Amino acid sequence: MLNIWAAKSRPLRSQPDRRGGRRDPRDAASNFIAFLAEREALDAAGHARALSALDLPGRRALPVLLVEMGLIHEATLVTALSEATGLPILDPDAVPAAPVLPEAVGADYCLRARVLPLAAGPDTLTVAVVDPFDPEIATALSHLADRRVERRLIGPGHFERAHRAVYGDAAPDEDGPVDDDLARLQDVASQAPIVRLAARLVRKAFELSASDVHLEAEEADMRVRYRVDGVLIESERLAKSVQLALTTRIKIQAGLNIAERRLPQDGRMKAPDRGQEVDIRVSTLPTAHGESVVLRVLDGSRRVDDFGGLGFDAPAIARIEAMTSRPNGLVLVTGPTGSGKTTTLYAALKRLNGPHLKVVTVEDPVEYRMAGVNQVQAHPAIGLDFAAALRSILRQDPDVVMVGEIRDGETARIAVQASLTGHLVVSTLHTNSAAAAVTRLMDMGVEPYLLAATLNGVVAQRLVRCLCDGCAETVPGTDRDRLALGLPPGPPFTLRRPCGCAACNGTGYRGRMVVSEVMLLDGELRGMIAERAGERAIAGRAQAGGMTSLSARGRALALEGRTSLDEVGRVLEGLA
């Protein structure tokens, strides 16, 4: 490919087009981004982020965005701009001691346009510009000063310092005060120690197979905790002095506004792990002692297990396969946040996926990547919520549709109608039990007769930690254990309990498995739903028909020695 930036003999200019106008400065800016990528000043991810920044409404000048987003160092940027445009770089000694032509070019305009008048002659005005791709700046200056304009290049941070030196701390009427610390903070956040610290914290998350990293601002320091197997583990305390720089570094990587520290922000970043790019969702929250940050690891390359690998027992698997083998109907997986609902749905999709079926999903976010499945990322901010996406998906002639979550009545009604018209719809719902899913959908406005006709079954689940096989020990069961397990008087029994070793990071547990109850609908249950039976009555009938409750399954796992009785109590507390 011809590199139009390769030599100074062919610098980029804003040239008139055939109609006598001027070229769109966006074209020059996108060409410059390509130039940076070819020179390896931007990596592939940085190139994509820079191009997307060009489409932001009311965006700031490209050089300012590149520096504020942490994509390139200011000195490297200015050198590249000079090579690309042929414009000379401002000599630091050329900054004037006093304003030049202040009666024609005011301080407010200079700050808004990011231009600094350097010297004025009878026919020329020499200025330093941050954005050489905006032709209107030179035109406006030429009109204001009634002189031909000659340009020099200056970096965004250098410009702010030079403007304050020449004009003082005056702020523009429209843009509000300038944050004097931004340039310094960007420099600190880009220094090697902070870069290495941020990378080390993320790398440790991968090593621990953590789902989340919590960076919590406290009065005297910053606490780092990892959520491993659903439980938060404190890892270390960082000095208070690195808090702002570390937070800024992460915000730069996630494309967030580093100047905004009063409002929560959400963004995304990527990090390498064993040769794969892993998506990380970033959330910031202002607290009394500074911003706290949570990084959620979304490893879409994770292997999707089958039902047995997730911990479902044979009777539960048979029931799930029965409800997902039907060509149409609604299948729900319920439980609280973090209970593995999406993983179970993907185990079902793995079983169903094949050349004879069209499978489409709508998720927020897309947590797994699966070949052969059409996966849609929901974007509620632009109107593509679950309901809107589901309506469009149904026009794509799908056989199986997965909806990441039924959150509202509209989505519930569309899902039920889709299952009624020949589609198999699988989704998740936030309820504590399988029977509660029925009453929740009724509360959302789904008619009982429709629900009775379309619902194939419900899986309610939790995740419990598995005992570490390397250190768990076997101990005799006590009378208290017998009572907790609901065992009748009888011979002695044993249980296993955690100890802790290097392999399990001292926790006594490694990995998690599913505790589930699977309610497969039959004729009697459908009749009860149509007559608006209560949650307790539906649960009782389901258990009489062979459904094992969550608590009963948890106790069975403890007796089998696969988890501890304490872990079952922690996860299933309050469930009968």
mmCIF file of C-alpha atoms in Angstrom, residues 92-387:
data_model
loop_
_atom_site.group_PDB
_atom_site.id
_atom_site.type_symbol
_atom_site.label_atom_id
_atom_site.label_comp_id
_atom_site.label_asym_id
_atom_site.label_seq_id
_atom_site.Cartn_x
_atom_site.Cartn_y
_atom_site.Cartn_z
ATOM 1 C CA PRO A 92 10.407 26.310 23.417
ATOM 2 C CA ASP A 93 12.370 29.566 23.490
ATOM 3 C CA ALA A 94 9.974 31.059 20.944
ATOM 4 C CA VAL A 95 7.107 31.350 23.456
ATOM 5 C CA PRO A 96 6.554 35.103 23.880
ATOM 6 C CA ALA A 97 6.764 36.798 27.251
ATOM 7 C CA ALA A 98 3.569 38.789 26.600
ATOM 8 C CA PRO A 99 0.454 38.352 24.441
ATOM 9 C CA VAL A 100 0.902 39.019 20.709
ATOM 10 C CA LEU A 101 -1.829 41.128 19.043
ATOM 11 C CA PRO A 102 -4.150 40.784 22.063
ATOM 12 C CA GLU A 103 -6.482 43.426 20.627
ATOM 13 C CA ALA A 104 -7.144 41.170 17.607
ATOM 14 C CA VAL A 105 -6.703 37.657 19.006
ATOM 15 C CA GLY A 106 -7.995 37.303 22.557
ATOM 16 C CA ALA A 107 -6.955 34.843 25.275
ATOM 17 C CA ASP A 108 -10.352 33.111 25.287
ATOM 18 C CA TYR A 109 -10.264 32.420 21.563
ATOM 19 C CA CYS A 110 -6.695 31.136 21.776
ATOM 20 C CA LEU A 111 -7.609 28.691 24.537
ATOM 21 C CA ARG A 112 -10.704 27.430 22.740
ATOM 22 C CA ALA A 113 -8.937 27.029 19.381
ATOM 23 C CA ARG A 114 -5.654 25.899 21.010
ATOM 24 C CA VAL A 115 -3.523 28.417 19.148
ATOM 25 C CA LEU A 116 -0.770 30.621 20.544
ATOM 26 C CA PRO A 117 0.319 33.754 18.626
ATOM 27 C CA LEU A 118 4.122 33.866 18.668
ATOM 28 C CA ALA A 119 5.162 36.860 16.605
ATOM 29 C CA ALA A 120 3.566 39.435 14.337
ATOM 30 C CA GLY A 121 5.135 41.196 11.378
ATOM 31 C CA PRO A 122 3.684 43.669 8.871
ATOM 32 C CA ASP A 123 2.290 40.877 6.705
ATOM 33 C CA THR A 124 2.555 37.667 8.750
ATOM 34 C CA LEU A 125 1.385 36.208 12.042
ATOM 35 C CA THR A 126 3.305 33.214 13.353
ATOM 36 C CA VAL A 127 1.255 30.928 15.607
ATOM 37 C CA ALA A 128 1.640 27.581 17.362
ATOM 38 C CA VAL A 129 -1.264 25.155 16.740
ATOM 39 C CA VAL A 130 -2.244 21.931 18.450
ATOM 40 C CA ASP A 131 -4.473 20.695 15.605
ATOM 41 C CA PRO A 132 -2.933 21.194 12.142
ATOM 42 C CA PHE A 133 -5.883 19.395 10.517
ATOM 43 C CA ASP A 134 -8.431 22.159 11.142
ATOM 44 C CA PRO A 135 -8.198 24.601 8.195
ATOM 45 C CA GLU A 136 -10.711 26.970 9.770
ATOM 46 C CA ILE A 137 -8.241 27.991 12.481
ATOM 47 C CA ALA A 138 -5.751 29.514 10.023
ATOM 48 C CA THR A 139 -8.596 31.155 8.065
ATOM 49 C CA ALA A 140 -10.063 32.728 11.221
ATOM 50 C CA LEU A 141 -6.688 33.960 12.449
ATOM 51 C CA SER A 142 -5.872 35.463 9.060
ATOM 52 C CA HIS A 143 -9.158 37.341 9.149
ATOM 53 C CA LEU A 144 -8.744 38.521 12.755
ATOM 54 C CA ALA A 145 -5.145 39.687 12.361
ATOM 55 C CA ASP A 146 -5.366 40.768 8.702
ATOM 56 C CA ARG A 147 -2.135 38.889 8.032
ATOM 57 C CA ARG A 148 -0.939 35.705 6.394
ATOM 58 C CA VAL A 149 -0.618 32.938 8.986
ATOM 59 C CA GLU A 150 2.446 30.746 9.441
ATOM 60 C CA ARG A 151 2.051 27.710 11.693
ATOM 61 C CA ARG A 152 4.246 25.841 14.156
ATOM 62 C CA LEU A 153 3.341 22.658 16.002
ATOM 63 C CA ILE A 154 2.852 22.415 19.763
ATOM 64 C CA GLY A 155 1.669 19.505 21.926
ATOM 65 C CA PRO A 156 -1.563 19.761 23.974
ATOM 66 C CA GLY A 157 0.183 19.770 27.361
ATOM 67 C CA HIS A 158 2.894 22.192 26.215
ATOM 68 C CA PHE A 159 0.201 24.496 24.818
ATOM 69 C CA GLU A 160 -1.692 24.669 28.122
ATOM 70 C CA ARG A 161 1.490 25.529 30.020
ATOM 71 C CA ALA A 162 2.517 28.111 27.431
ATOM 72 C CA HIS A 163 -0.955 29.698 27.399
ATOM 73 C CA ARG A 164 -0.901 30.080 31.186
ATOM 74 C CA ALA A 165 2.594 31.580 31.014
ATOM 75 C CA VAL A 166 1.499 34.167 28.426
ATOM 76 C CA TYR A 167 -2.081 34.942 29.474
ATOM 77 C CA GLY A 168 -2.188 33.843 33.110
ATOM 78 C CA ASP A 169 -4.932 31.553 34.443
ATOM 79 C CA ALA A 170 -7.742 33.061 32.364
ATOM 80 C CA ALA A 171 -10.368 30.484 31.415
ATOM 81 C CA PRO A 172 -12.555 30.477 28.276
ATOM 82 C CA ASP A 173 -16.074 31.807 28.597
ATOM 83 C CA GLU A 174 -17.624 28.662 27.085
ATOM 84 C CA ASP A 175 -15.434 25.762 28.068
ATOM 85 C CA GLY A 176 -15.051 26.443 31.781
ATOM 86 C CA PRO A 177 -11.853 26.157 33.808
ATOM 87 C CA VAL A 178 -8.978 24.025 32.540
ATOM 88 C CA ASP A 179 -7.779 21.269 34.838
ATOM 89 C CA ASP A 180 -4.165 22.287 35.484
ATOM 90 C CA ASP A 181 -3.234 18.800 36.687
ATOM 91 C CA LEU A 182 -4.325 16.812 33.629
ATOM 92 C CA ALA A 183 -1.073 17.026 31.675
ATOM 93 C CA ARG A 184 0.987 16.130 34.730
ATOM 94 C CA LEU A 185 -1.386 13.332 35.691
ATOM 95 C CA GLN A 186 -1.237 11.845 32.193
ATOM 96 C CA ASP A 187 2.543 11.837 32.347
ATOM 97 C CA VAL A 188 2.568 10.102 35.743
ATOM 98 C CA ALA A 189 -0.025 7.525 34.621
ATOM 99 C CA SER A 190 2.115 6.727 31.567
ATOM 100 C CA GLN A 191 5.300 6.163 33.539
ATOM 101 C CA ALA A 192 6.707 2.648 33.648
ATOM 102 C CA PRO A 193 6.028 1.883 37.355
ATOM 103 C CA ILE A 194 2.298 2.663 37.061
ATOM 104 C CA VAL A 195 2.001 0.844 33.733
ATOM 105 C CA ARG A 196 3.670 -2.221 35.240
ATOM 106 C CA LEU A 197 1.489 -2.066 38.362
ATOM 107 C CA ALA A 198 -1.743 -1.968 36.348
ATOM 108 C CA ALA A 199 -0.545 -4.844 34.154
ATOM 109 C CA ARG A 200 0.512 -6.886 37.204
ATOM 110 C CA LEU A 201 -2.898 -6.542 38.873
ATOM 111 C CA VAL A 202 -4.677 -7.729 35.726
ATOM 112 C CA ARG A 203 -2.184 -10.546 35.185
ATOM 113 C CA LYS A 204 -2.787 -11.803 38.720
ATOM 114 C CA ALA A 205 -6.517 -11.899 37.999
ATOM 115 C CA PHE A 206 -5.798 -14.258 35.115
ATOM 116 C CA GLU A 207 -3.495 -16.396 37.273
ATOM 117 C CA LEU A 208 -6.156 -16.729 39.990
ATOM 118 C CA SER A 209 -8.966 -17.258 37.446
ATOM 119 C CA ALA A 210 -10.695 -14.337 39.150
ATOM 120 C CA SER A 211 -13.941 -12.993 37.761
ATOM 121 C CA ASP A 212 -13.453 -9.480 39.177
ATOM 122 C CA VAL A 213 -10.719 -7.185 40.471
ATOM 123 C CA HIS A 214 -11.764 -4.624 43.110
ATOM 124 C CA LEU A 215 -9.555 -1.559 43.608
ATOM 125 C CA GLU A 216 -11.105 0.182 46.598
ATOM 126 C CA ALA A 217 -10.114 3.658 47.738
ATOM 127 C CA GLU A 218 -9.770 3.910 51.518
ATOM 128 C CA GLU A 219 -8.630 6.688 53.821
ATOM 129 C CA ALA A 220 -4.989 5.595 54.245
ATOM 130 C CA ASP A 221 -4.387 3.287 51.272
ATOM 131 C CA MET A 222 -5.983 1.377 48.396
ATOM 132 C CA ARG A 223 -7.243 -2.155 48.940
ATOM 133 C CA VAL A 224 -6.963 -4.762 46.157
ATOM 134 C CA ARG A 225 -9.331 -7.731 46.253
ATOM 135 C CA TYR A 226 -10.051 -10.510 43.755
ATOM 136 C CA ARG A 227 -13.303 -12.440 43.438
ATOM 137 C CA VAL A 228 -12.252 -16.075 43.081
ATOM 138 C CA ASP A 229 -14.886 -18.814 42.924
ATOM 139 C CA GLY A 230 -17.491 -16.265 43.977
ATOM 140 C CA VAL A 231 -15.668 -15.141 47.143
ATOM 141 C CA LEU A 232 -13.653 -11.928 47.592
ATOM 142 C CA ILE A 233 -10.042 -12.454 48.653
ATOM 143 C CA GLU A 234 -7.887 -9.546 49.799
ATOM 144 C CA SER A 235 -4.591 -9.551 47.940
ATOM 145 C CA GLU A 236 -2.639 -6.460 48.949
ATOM 146 C CA ARG A 237 -2.722 -2.838 50.042
ATOM 147 C CA LEU A 238 -1.325 -0.152 47.764
ATOM 148 C CA ALA A 239 0.132 3.145 48.908
ATOM 149 C CA LYS A 240 -2.310 6.045 48.788
ATOM 150 C CA SER A 241 0.191 7.932 46.636
ATOM 151 C CA VAL A 242 -0.373 5.616 43.637
ATOM 152 C CA GLN A 243 -4.175 5.654 43.797
ATOM 153 C CA LEU A 244 -4.828 8.576 41.447
ATOM 154 C CA ALA A 245 -2.186 7.554 38.916
ATOM 155 C CA LEU A 246 -3.359 3.913 38.871
ATOM 156 C CA THR A 247 -7.004 4.920 38.482
ATOM 157 C CA THR A 248 -6.044 7.302 35.689
ATOM 158 C CA ARG A 249 -4.037 4.607 33.915
ATOM 159 C CA ILE A 250 -7.007 2.233 33.938
ATOM 160 C CA LYS A 251 -9.390 4.995 32.807
ATOM 161 C CA ILE A 252 -7.072 5.831 29.911
ATOM 162 C CA GLN A 253 -6.989 2.172 28.860
ATOM 163 C CA ALA A 254 -10.788 1.962 29.070
ATOM 164 C CA GLY A 255 -11.350 5.157 27.086
ATOM 165 C CA LEU A 256 -12.911 7.026 30.033
ATOM 166 C CA ASN A 257 -12.729 10.724 30.832
ATOM 167 C CA ILE A 258 -9.800 11.166 33.210
ATOM 168 C CA ALA A 259 -10.910 14.692 34.107
ATOM 169 C CA GLU A 260 -14.280 13.457 35.444
ATOM 170 C CA ARG A 261 -13.949 12.185 39.001
ATOM 171 C CA ARG A 262 -17.371 13.152 40.377
ATOM 172 C CA LEU A 263 -19.587 10.799 38.338
ATOM 173 C CA PRO A 264 -19.533 7.004 37.804
ATOM 174 C CA GLN A 265 -18.197 5.864 34.442
ATOM 175 C CA ASP A 266 -18.257 2.580 32.526
ATOM 176 C CA GLY A 267 -15.891 1.435 29.788
ATOM 177 C CA ARG A 268 -14.011 -1.502 28.319
ATOM 178 C CA MET A 269 -10.404 -2.458 27.798
ATOM 179 C CA LYS A 270 -8.474 -5.481 26.550
ATOM 180 C CA ALA A 271 -5.548 -7.345 28.079
ATOM 181 C CA PRO A 272 -3.462 -10.237 26.739
ATOM 182 C CA ASP A 273 -3.654 -13.633 28.417
ATOM 183 C CA ARG A 274 -1.833 -16.661 27.010
ATOM 184 C CA GLY A 275 -1.888 -15.291 23.497
ATOM 185 C CA GLN A 276 -5.563 -14.249 23.629
ATOM 186 C CA GLU A 277 -7.093 -10.794 23.951
ATOM 187 C CA VAL A 278 -9.450 -10.806 26.953
ATOM 188 C CA ASP A 279 -12.244 -8.227 27.299
ATOM 189 C CA ILE A 280 -12.423 -6.436 30.636
ATOM 190 C CA ARG A 281 -15.398 -4.306 31.677
ATOM 191 C CA VAL A 282 -14.347 -1.287 33.765
ATOM 192 C CA SER A 283 -16.592 0.505 36.249
ATOM 193 C CA THR A 284 -15.569 3.518 38.336
ATOM 194 C CA LEU A 285 -17.444 4.860 41.363
ATOM 195 C CA PRO A 286 -16.682 8.068 43.290
ATOM 196 C CA THR A 287 -16.398 7.388 47.031
ATOM 197 C CA ALA A 288 -15.494 9.433 50.096
ATOM 198 C CA HIS A 289 -11.795 8.595 49.680
ATOM 199 C CA GLY A 290 -11.487 8.748 45.895
ATOM 200 C CA GLU A 291 -12.603 6.649 42.952
ATOM 201 C CA SER A 292 -13.005 2.900 43.386
ATOM 202 C CA VAL A 293 -12.614 0.724 40.300
ATOM 203 C CA VAL A 294 -13.966 -2.741 39.483
ATOM 204 C CA LEU A 295 -12.594 -4.746 36.557
ATOM 205 C CA ARG A 296 -14.817 -7.603 35.375
ATOM 206 C CA VAL A 297 -13.035 -10.247 33.311
ATOM 207 C CA LEU A 298 -15.073 -11.377 30.293
ATOM 208 C CA ASP A 299 -13.057 -14.181 28.760
ATOM 209 C CA GLY A 300 -15.081 -15.110 25.684
ATOM 210 C CA SER A 301 -12.564 -17.803 24.735
ATOM 211 C CA ARG A 302 -13.413 -19.967 27.775
ATOM 212 C CA ARG A 303 -14.388 -23.521 26.992
ATOM 213 C CA VAL A 304 -18.106 -24.270 27.273
ATOM 214 C CA ASP A 305 -18.645 -27.389 29.391
ATOM 215 C CA ASP A 306 -21.463 -29.848 28.965
ATOM 216 C CA PHE A 307 -24.019 -30.291 31.756
ATOM 217 C CA GLY A 308 -22.049 -33.038 33.472
ATOM 218 C CA GLY A 309 -18.912 -30.912 33.543
ATOM 219 C CA LEU A 310 -20.866 -28.136 35.259
ATOM 220 C CA GLY A 311 -21.943 -30.467 38.070
ATOM 221 C CA PHE A 312 -25.498 -31.406 37.100
ATOM 222 C CA ASP A 313 -26.419 -34.947 38.168
ATOM 223 C CA ALA A 314 -27.910 -37.505 35.778
ATOM 224 C CA PRO A 315 -31.615 -36.932 36.672
ATOM 225 C CA ALA A 316 -31.215 -33.167 36.259
ATOM 226 C CA ILE A 317 -29.454 -33.593 32.906
ATOM 227 C CA ALA A 318 -32.238 -35.847 31.655
ATOM 228 C CA ARG A 319 -34.834 -33.239 32.598
ATOM 229 C CA ILE A 320 -32.912 -30.361 30.966
ATOM 230 C CA GLU A 321 -32.427 -32.354 27.768
ATOM 231 C CA ALA A 322 -36.148 -33.132 27.713
ATOM 232 C CA MET A 323 -37.158 -29.465 27.984
ATOM 233 C CA THR A 324 -34.587 -28.268 25.395
ATOM 234 C CA SER A 325 -35.308 -31.071 22.907
ATOM 235 C CA ARG A 326 -38.718 -29.644 22.057
ATOM 236 C CA PRO A 327 -38.825 -27.576 18.832
ATOM 237 C CA ASN A 328 -40.557 -24.686 20.549
ATOM 238 C CA GLY A 329 -41.351 -23.353 24.008
ATOM 239 C CA LEU A 330 -39.698 -21.338 26.741
ATOM 240 C CA VAL A 331 -36.851 -22.598 28.935
ATOM 241 C CA LEU A 332 -35.658 -20.475 31.862
ATOM 242 C CA VAL A 333 -32.572 -20.582 34.083
ATOM 243 C CA THR A 334 -32.978 -18.651 37.333
ATOM 244 C CA GLY A 335 -30.807 -17.573 40.224
ATOM 245 C CA PRO A 336 -29.031 -14.520 41.612
ATOM 246 C CA THR A 337 -26.213 -12.643 39.897
ATOM 247 C CA GLY A 338 -23.093 -14.770 39.641
ATOM 248 C CA SER A 339 -24.856 -18.129 39.895
ATOM 249 C CA GLY A 340 -23.704 -19.370 36.471
ATOM 250 C CA LYS A 341 -26.982 -18.947 34.589
ATOM 251 C CA THR A 342 -25.391 -17.856 31.302
ATOM 252 C CA THR A 343 -22.894 -20.727 31.465
ATOM 253 C CA THR A 344 -25.783 -23.185 31.754
ATOM 254 C CA LEU A 345 -27.542 -21.591 28.789
ATOM 255 C CA TYR A 346 -24.399 -21.993 26.703
ATOM 256 C CA ALA A 347 -24.144 -25.639 27.707
ATOM 257 C CA ALA A 348 -27.653 -26.006 26.275
ATOM 258 C CA LEU A 349 -26.674 -24.126 23.099
ATOM 259 C CA LYS A 350 -23.600 -26.315 22.728
ATOM 260 C CA ARG A 351 -25.879 -29.348 22.679
ATOM 261 C CA LEU A 352 -28.367 -27.762 20.246
ATOM 262 C CA ASN A 353 -25.938 -26.004 17.898
ATOM 263 C CA GLY A 354 -25.552 -27.638 14.508
ATOM 264 C CA PRO A 355 -25.894 -27.107 10.746
ATOM 265 C CA HIS A 356 -29.614 -27.924 10.819
ATOM 266 C CA LEU A 357 -30.585 -25.118 13.246
ATOM 267 C CA LYS A 358 -30.160 -21.340 13.217
ATOM 268 C CA VAL A 359 -29.226 -20.152 16.699
ATOM 269 C CA VAL A 360 -29.251 -16.433 17.570
ATOM 270 C CA THR A 361 -28.426 -14.804 20.915
ATOM 271 C CA VAL A 362 -28.812 -11.298 22.316
ATOM 272 C CA GLU A 363 -26.647 -10.604 25.359
ATOM 273 C CA ASP A 364 -25.215 -7.807 27.463
ATOM 274 C CA PRO A 365 -22.343 -8.517 27.426
ATOM 275 C CA VAL A 366 -21.471 -11.417 25.118
ATOM 276 C CA GLU A 367 -19.634 -13.639 27.604
ATOM 277 C CA TYR A 368 -18.685 -16.582 25.374
ATOM 278 C CA ARG A 369 -17.835 -16.958 21.707
ATOM 279 C CA MET A 370 -19.394 -19.957 19.993
ATOM 280 C CA ALA A 371 -18.832 -20.882 16.356
ATOM 281 C CA GLY A 372 -22.016 -21.260 14.341
ATOM 282 C CA VAL A 373 -24.066 -19.051 16.662
ATOM 283 C CA ASN A 374 -25.172 -15.539 15.655
ATOM 284 C CA GLN A 375 -24.407 -13.425 18.730
ATOM 285 C CA VAL A 376 -25.801 -9.908 19.170
ATOM 286 C CA GLN A 377 -24.452 -7.403 21.698
ATOM 287 C CA ALA A 378 -27.241 -5.339 23.260
ATOM 288 C CA HIS A 379 -26.710 -1.560 23.425
ATOM 289 C CA PRO A 380 -29.510 -0.056 25.567
ATOM 290 C CA ALA A 381 -27.952 3.423 25.315
ATOM 291 C CA ILE A 382 -28.759 3.551 21.596
ATOM 292 C CA GLY A 383 -32.114 1.806 21.866
ATOM 293 C CA LEU A 384 -30.968 -1.759 21.168
ATOM 294 C CA ASP A 385 -32.259 -3.334 24.359
ATOM 295 C CA PHE A 386 -33.330 -6.965 24.738
ATOM 296 C CA ALA A 387 -36.890 -6.306 23.566
#
